Coordinates of C-alpha atoms and ligand atoms in Angstrom, one line a residue:
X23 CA 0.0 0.0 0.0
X24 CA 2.8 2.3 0.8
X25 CA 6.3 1.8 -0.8
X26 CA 9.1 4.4 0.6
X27 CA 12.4 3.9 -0.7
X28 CA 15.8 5.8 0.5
X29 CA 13.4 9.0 1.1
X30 CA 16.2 11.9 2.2
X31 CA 14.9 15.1 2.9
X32 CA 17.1 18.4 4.4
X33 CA 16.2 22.0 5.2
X34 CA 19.2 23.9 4.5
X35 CA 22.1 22.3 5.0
X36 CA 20.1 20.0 8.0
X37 CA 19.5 16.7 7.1
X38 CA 15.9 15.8 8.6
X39 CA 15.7 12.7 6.6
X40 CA 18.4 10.1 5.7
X41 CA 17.5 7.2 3.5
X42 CA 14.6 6.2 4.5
X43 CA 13.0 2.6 3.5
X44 CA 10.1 0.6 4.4
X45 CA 6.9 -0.5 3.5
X46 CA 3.6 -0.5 5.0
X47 CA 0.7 -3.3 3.6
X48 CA -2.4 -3.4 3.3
X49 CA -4.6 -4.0 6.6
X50 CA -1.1 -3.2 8.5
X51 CA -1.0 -1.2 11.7
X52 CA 2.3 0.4 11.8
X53 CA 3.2 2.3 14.9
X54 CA 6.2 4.9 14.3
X55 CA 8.2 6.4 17.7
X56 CA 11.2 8.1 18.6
X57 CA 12.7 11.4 20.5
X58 CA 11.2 14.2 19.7
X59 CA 13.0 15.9 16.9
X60 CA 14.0 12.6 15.5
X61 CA 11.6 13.6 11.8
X62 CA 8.6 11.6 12.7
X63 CA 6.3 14.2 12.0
X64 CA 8.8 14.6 8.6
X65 CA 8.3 11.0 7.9
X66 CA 5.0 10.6 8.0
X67 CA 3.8 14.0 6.0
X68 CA 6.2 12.9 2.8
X69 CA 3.7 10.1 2.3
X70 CA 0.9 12.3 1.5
X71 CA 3.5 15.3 0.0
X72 CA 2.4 18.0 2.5
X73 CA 6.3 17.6 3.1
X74 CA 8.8 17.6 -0.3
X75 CA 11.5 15.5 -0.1
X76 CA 15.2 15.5 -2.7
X77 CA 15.7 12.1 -2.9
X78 CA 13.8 8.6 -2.9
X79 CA 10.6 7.1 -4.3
X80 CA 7.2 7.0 -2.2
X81 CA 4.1 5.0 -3.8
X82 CA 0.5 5.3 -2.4
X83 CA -1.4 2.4 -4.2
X84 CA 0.7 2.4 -7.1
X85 CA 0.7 6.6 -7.2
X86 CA 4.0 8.0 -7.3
X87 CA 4.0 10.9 -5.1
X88 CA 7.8 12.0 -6.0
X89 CA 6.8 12.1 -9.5
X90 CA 6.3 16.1 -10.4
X91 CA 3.0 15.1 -12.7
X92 CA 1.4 13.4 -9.5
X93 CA -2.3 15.0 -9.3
X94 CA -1.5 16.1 -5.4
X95 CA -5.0 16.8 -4.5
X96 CA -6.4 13.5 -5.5
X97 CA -3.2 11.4 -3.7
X98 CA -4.5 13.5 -0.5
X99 CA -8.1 12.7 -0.8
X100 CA -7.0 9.1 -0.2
X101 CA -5.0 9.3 2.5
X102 CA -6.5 10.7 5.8
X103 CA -4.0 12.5 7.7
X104 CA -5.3 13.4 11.8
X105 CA -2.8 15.6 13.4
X106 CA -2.5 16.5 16.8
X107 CA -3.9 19.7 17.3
X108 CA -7.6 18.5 15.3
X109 CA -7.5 21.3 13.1
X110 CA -11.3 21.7 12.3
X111 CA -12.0 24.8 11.1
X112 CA -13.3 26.3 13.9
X113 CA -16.5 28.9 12.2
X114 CA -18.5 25.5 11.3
X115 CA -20.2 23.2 12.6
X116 CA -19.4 19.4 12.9
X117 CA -21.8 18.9 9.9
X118 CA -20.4 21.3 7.8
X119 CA -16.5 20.3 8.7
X120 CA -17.7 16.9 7.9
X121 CA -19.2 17.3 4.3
X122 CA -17.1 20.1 3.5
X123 CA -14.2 18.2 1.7
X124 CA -16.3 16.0 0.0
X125 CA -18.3 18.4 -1.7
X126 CA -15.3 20.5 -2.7
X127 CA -12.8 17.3 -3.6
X128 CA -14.9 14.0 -4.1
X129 CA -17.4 16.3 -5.8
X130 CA -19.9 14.7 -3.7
X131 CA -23.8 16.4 -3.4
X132 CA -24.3 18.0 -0.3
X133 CA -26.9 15.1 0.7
X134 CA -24.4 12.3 -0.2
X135 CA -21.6 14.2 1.5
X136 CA -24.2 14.8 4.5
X137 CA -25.4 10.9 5.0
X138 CA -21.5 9.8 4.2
X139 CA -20.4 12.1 7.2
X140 CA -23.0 10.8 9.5
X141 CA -22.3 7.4 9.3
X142 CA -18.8 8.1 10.5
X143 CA -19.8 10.4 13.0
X144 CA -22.1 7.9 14.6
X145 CA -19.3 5.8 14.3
X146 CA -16.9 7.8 16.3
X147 CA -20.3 7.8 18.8
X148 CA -20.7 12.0 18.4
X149 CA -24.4 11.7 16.1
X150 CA -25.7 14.0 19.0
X151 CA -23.4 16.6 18.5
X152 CA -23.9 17.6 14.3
X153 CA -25.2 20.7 14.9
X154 CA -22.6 22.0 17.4
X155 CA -19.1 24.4 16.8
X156 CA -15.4 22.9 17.6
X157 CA -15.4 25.3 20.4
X158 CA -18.3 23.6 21.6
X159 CA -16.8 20.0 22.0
X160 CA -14.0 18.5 24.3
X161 CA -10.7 17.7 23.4
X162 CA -11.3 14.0 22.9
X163 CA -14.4 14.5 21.0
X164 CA -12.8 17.5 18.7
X165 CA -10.3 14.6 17.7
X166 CA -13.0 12.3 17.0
X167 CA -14.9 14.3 14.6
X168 CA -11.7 15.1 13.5
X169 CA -11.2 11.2 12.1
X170 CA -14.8 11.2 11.2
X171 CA -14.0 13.9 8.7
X172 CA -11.0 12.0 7.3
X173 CA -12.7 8.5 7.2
X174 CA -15.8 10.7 5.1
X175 CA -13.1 10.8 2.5
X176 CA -13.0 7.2 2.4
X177 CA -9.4 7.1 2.6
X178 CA -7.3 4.0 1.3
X179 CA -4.7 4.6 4.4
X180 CA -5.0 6.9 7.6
X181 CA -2.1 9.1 8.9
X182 CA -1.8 10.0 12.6
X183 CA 0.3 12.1 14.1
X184 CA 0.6 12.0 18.1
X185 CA -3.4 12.3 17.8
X186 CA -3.6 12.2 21.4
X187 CA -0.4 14.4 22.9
X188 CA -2.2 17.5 23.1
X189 CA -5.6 15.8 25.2
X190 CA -5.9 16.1 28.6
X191 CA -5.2 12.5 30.1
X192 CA -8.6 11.3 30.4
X193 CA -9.9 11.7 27.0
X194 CA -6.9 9.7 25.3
X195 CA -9.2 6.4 25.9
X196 CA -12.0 7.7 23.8
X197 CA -10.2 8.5 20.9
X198 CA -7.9 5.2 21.5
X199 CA -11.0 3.3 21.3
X200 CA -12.0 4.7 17.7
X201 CA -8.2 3.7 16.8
X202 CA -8.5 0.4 18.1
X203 CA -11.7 -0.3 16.2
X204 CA -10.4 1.2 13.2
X205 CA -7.4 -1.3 13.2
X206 CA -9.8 -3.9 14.1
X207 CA -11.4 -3.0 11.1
X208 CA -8.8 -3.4 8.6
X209 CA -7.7 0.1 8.2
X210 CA -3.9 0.3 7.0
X211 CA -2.8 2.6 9.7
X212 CA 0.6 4.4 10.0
X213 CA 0.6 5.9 13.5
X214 CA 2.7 8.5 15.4
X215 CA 2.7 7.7 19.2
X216 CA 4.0 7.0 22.4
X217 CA 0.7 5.4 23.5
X218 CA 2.6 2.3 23.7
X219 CA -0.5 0.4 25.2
X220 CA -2.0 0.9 21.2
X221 CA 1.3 -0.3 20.4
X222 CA 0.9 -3.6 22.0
X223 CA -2.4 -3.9 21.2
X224 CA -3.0 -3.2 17.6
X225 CA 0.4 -2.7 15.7
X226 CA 1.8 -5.3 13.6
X227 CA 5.4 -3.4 13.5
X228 CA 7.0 -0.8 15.3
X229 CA 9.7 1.9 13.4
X230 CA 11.5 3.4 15.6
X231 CA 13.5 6.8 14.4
X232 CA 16.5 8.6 15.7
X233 CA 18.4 11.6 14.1
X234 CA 16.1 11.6 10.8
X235 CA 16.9 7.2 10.1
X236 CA 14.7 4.5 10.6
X237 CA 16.9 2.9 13.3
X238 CA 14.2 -0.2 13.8
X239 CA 11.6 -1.7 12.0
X240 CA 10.4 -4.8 13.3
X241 CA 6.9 -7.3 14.6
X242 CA 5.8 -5.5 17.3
X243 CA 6.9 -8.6 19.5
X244 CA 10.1 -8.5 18.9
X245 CA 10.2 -4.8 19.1
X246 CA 9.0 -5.0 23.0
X247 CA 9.8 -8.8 24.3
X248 CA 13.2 -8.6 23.0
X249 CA 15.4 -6.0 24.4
X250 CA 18.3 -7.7 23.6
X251 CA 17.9 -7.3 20.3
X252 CA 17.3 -3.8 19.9
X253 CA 19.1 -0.5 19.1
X254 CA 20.9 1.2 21.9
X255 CA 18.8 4.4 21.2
X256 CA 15.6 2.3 21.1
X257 CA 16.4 0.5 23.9
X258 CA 17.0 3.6 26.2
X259 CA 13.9 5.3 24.5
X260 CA 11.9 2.3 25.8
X261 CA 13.7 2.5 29.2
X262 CA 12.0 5.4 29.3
X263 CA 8.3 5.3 28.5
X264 CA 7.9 1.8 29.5
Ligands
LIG316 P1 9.4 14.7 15.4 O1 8.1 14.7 14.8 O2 10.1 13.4 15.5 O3 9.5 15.4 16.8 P2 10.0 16.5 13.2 O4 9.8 15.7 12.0 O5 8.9 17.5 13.6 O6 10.4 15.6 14.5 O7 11.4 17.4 13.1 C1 12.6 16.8 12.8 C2 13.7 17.8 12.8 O8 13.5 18.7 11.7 C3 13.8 18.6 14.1 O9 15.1 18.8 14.4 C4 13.1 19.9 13.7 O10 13.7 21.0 14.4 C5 13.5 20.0 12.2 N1 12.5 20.8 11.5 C6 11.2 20.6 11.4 N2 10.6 21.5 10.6 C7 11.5 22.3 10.1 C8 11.6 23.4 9.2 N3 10.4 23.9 8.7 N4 12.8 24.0 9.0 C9 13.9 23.6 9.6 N5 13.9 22.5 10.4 C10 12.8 21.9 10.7
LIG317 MG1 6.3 15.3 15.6

């Protein structure tokens, strides 16, 4: 589903990025951690090109997003990206935030775009709160309706990036729980986080990065059951936050 090989990316004369390669499958749950700093957040926003890279090839379902003739729009309307601050636009309303991409990029009508969104919002268990303003809803539930919106797009692969690092401790279950079921449900997922309970849970792999490389990339088991094995970076990262 995703194919990233030797990505490189620098500002300046800083590399963020250093050869790069892996590969993510369809239905896989990858989980990607590391120090802060270490180009996670780079990493992860080359897939859908809101980051350029110099060197290295990504494909999205066969769609070459280092190739300059790459329709950029479309790639992003099939990969859902959730960040950590939500990012709805904050002068509509949870209907209107929902439909509005799918109007304007799928071309849908406003009554497809309308039913589409609310099946995902009921999903994400927020149907009562259509009619309401971001500035209305919690943290946790902001994020929600924020991967309502990106599953309305009906996205081949979801992006997330520390979705639950700016939430207040006890609404990182809720939106968890939608992660969890989303995995459960066959989503290819390429996940950001230090929720290392997900992790365990509902990743297949684990990438860890350090200084802009993918230092590890390996099952999930072996990433947490066999110390011995790993990186000295990863293994003091997992000191850490274990
Ligand atoms: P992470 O998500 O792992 O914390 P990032 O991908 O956000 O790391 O950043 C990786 C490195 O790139 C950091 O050292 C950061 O300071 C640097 N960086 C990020 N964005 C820019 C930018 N626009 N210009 C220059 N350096 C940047
Ligand atoms: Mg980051």
């Amino acid at each position: 589903m995703i194919e990233m090989k030797n990505v490189s990316k620098w500002y300046g004369n800083f590399q963020v990025l250093t050869d790069c390669t892996t590969d993510i499958k369809k239905g896989e749950v990858v989980v990607v951690c590391g120090p802060s700093g270490s180009g996670k957040s780079t990493l992860i926003k080359t897939i859908n090109a809101l980051e350029p890279f110099q060197k290295g090839e990504i494909t999205v379902d066969g769609i070459a997003v280092h190739d300059p003739k790459t329709n950029l729009p479309k790639l992003r309307s099939r990969v859902g990206m959730v960040f950590q601050h939500f990012e709805l636009f904050p002068h509509l309303s949870v209907t209107e935030n929902l439909t509005l991409a799918q109007i304007k990029v799928l071309g849908r009508s406003p009554s497809d775009a309308l039913a589409h969104g609310l099946k995902y919002l009921d999903r994400v268990g927020l149907s009562a709160q259509k009619d309401k303003f971001p500035g209305q809803l919690s943290g946790g539930q902001q994020q929600r309706v924020a991967i309502a919106r990106a599953l309305s797009m009906d996205p081949i692969v979801m992006l997330f990036d520390e979705p639950t690092s700016a939430l207040d401790p006890e609404m990182v279950g809720e939106v968890l729980d939608v992660m969890v079921q989303l995995a459960h449900e066959g989503m290819t997922m390429m996940c950001v986080t230090h929720e290392m309970g997900f992790a365990r849970k509902v990743s297949n792999r684990v990438i860890f990065m350090d200084q802009g490389k993918i230092v590890e990339d390996c099952p999930k088991d072996d990433f947490f059951n066999k110390p011995e094995e790993r990186s000295p970076r990863a293994k003091d990262f997992l000191s850490k936050i274990l």
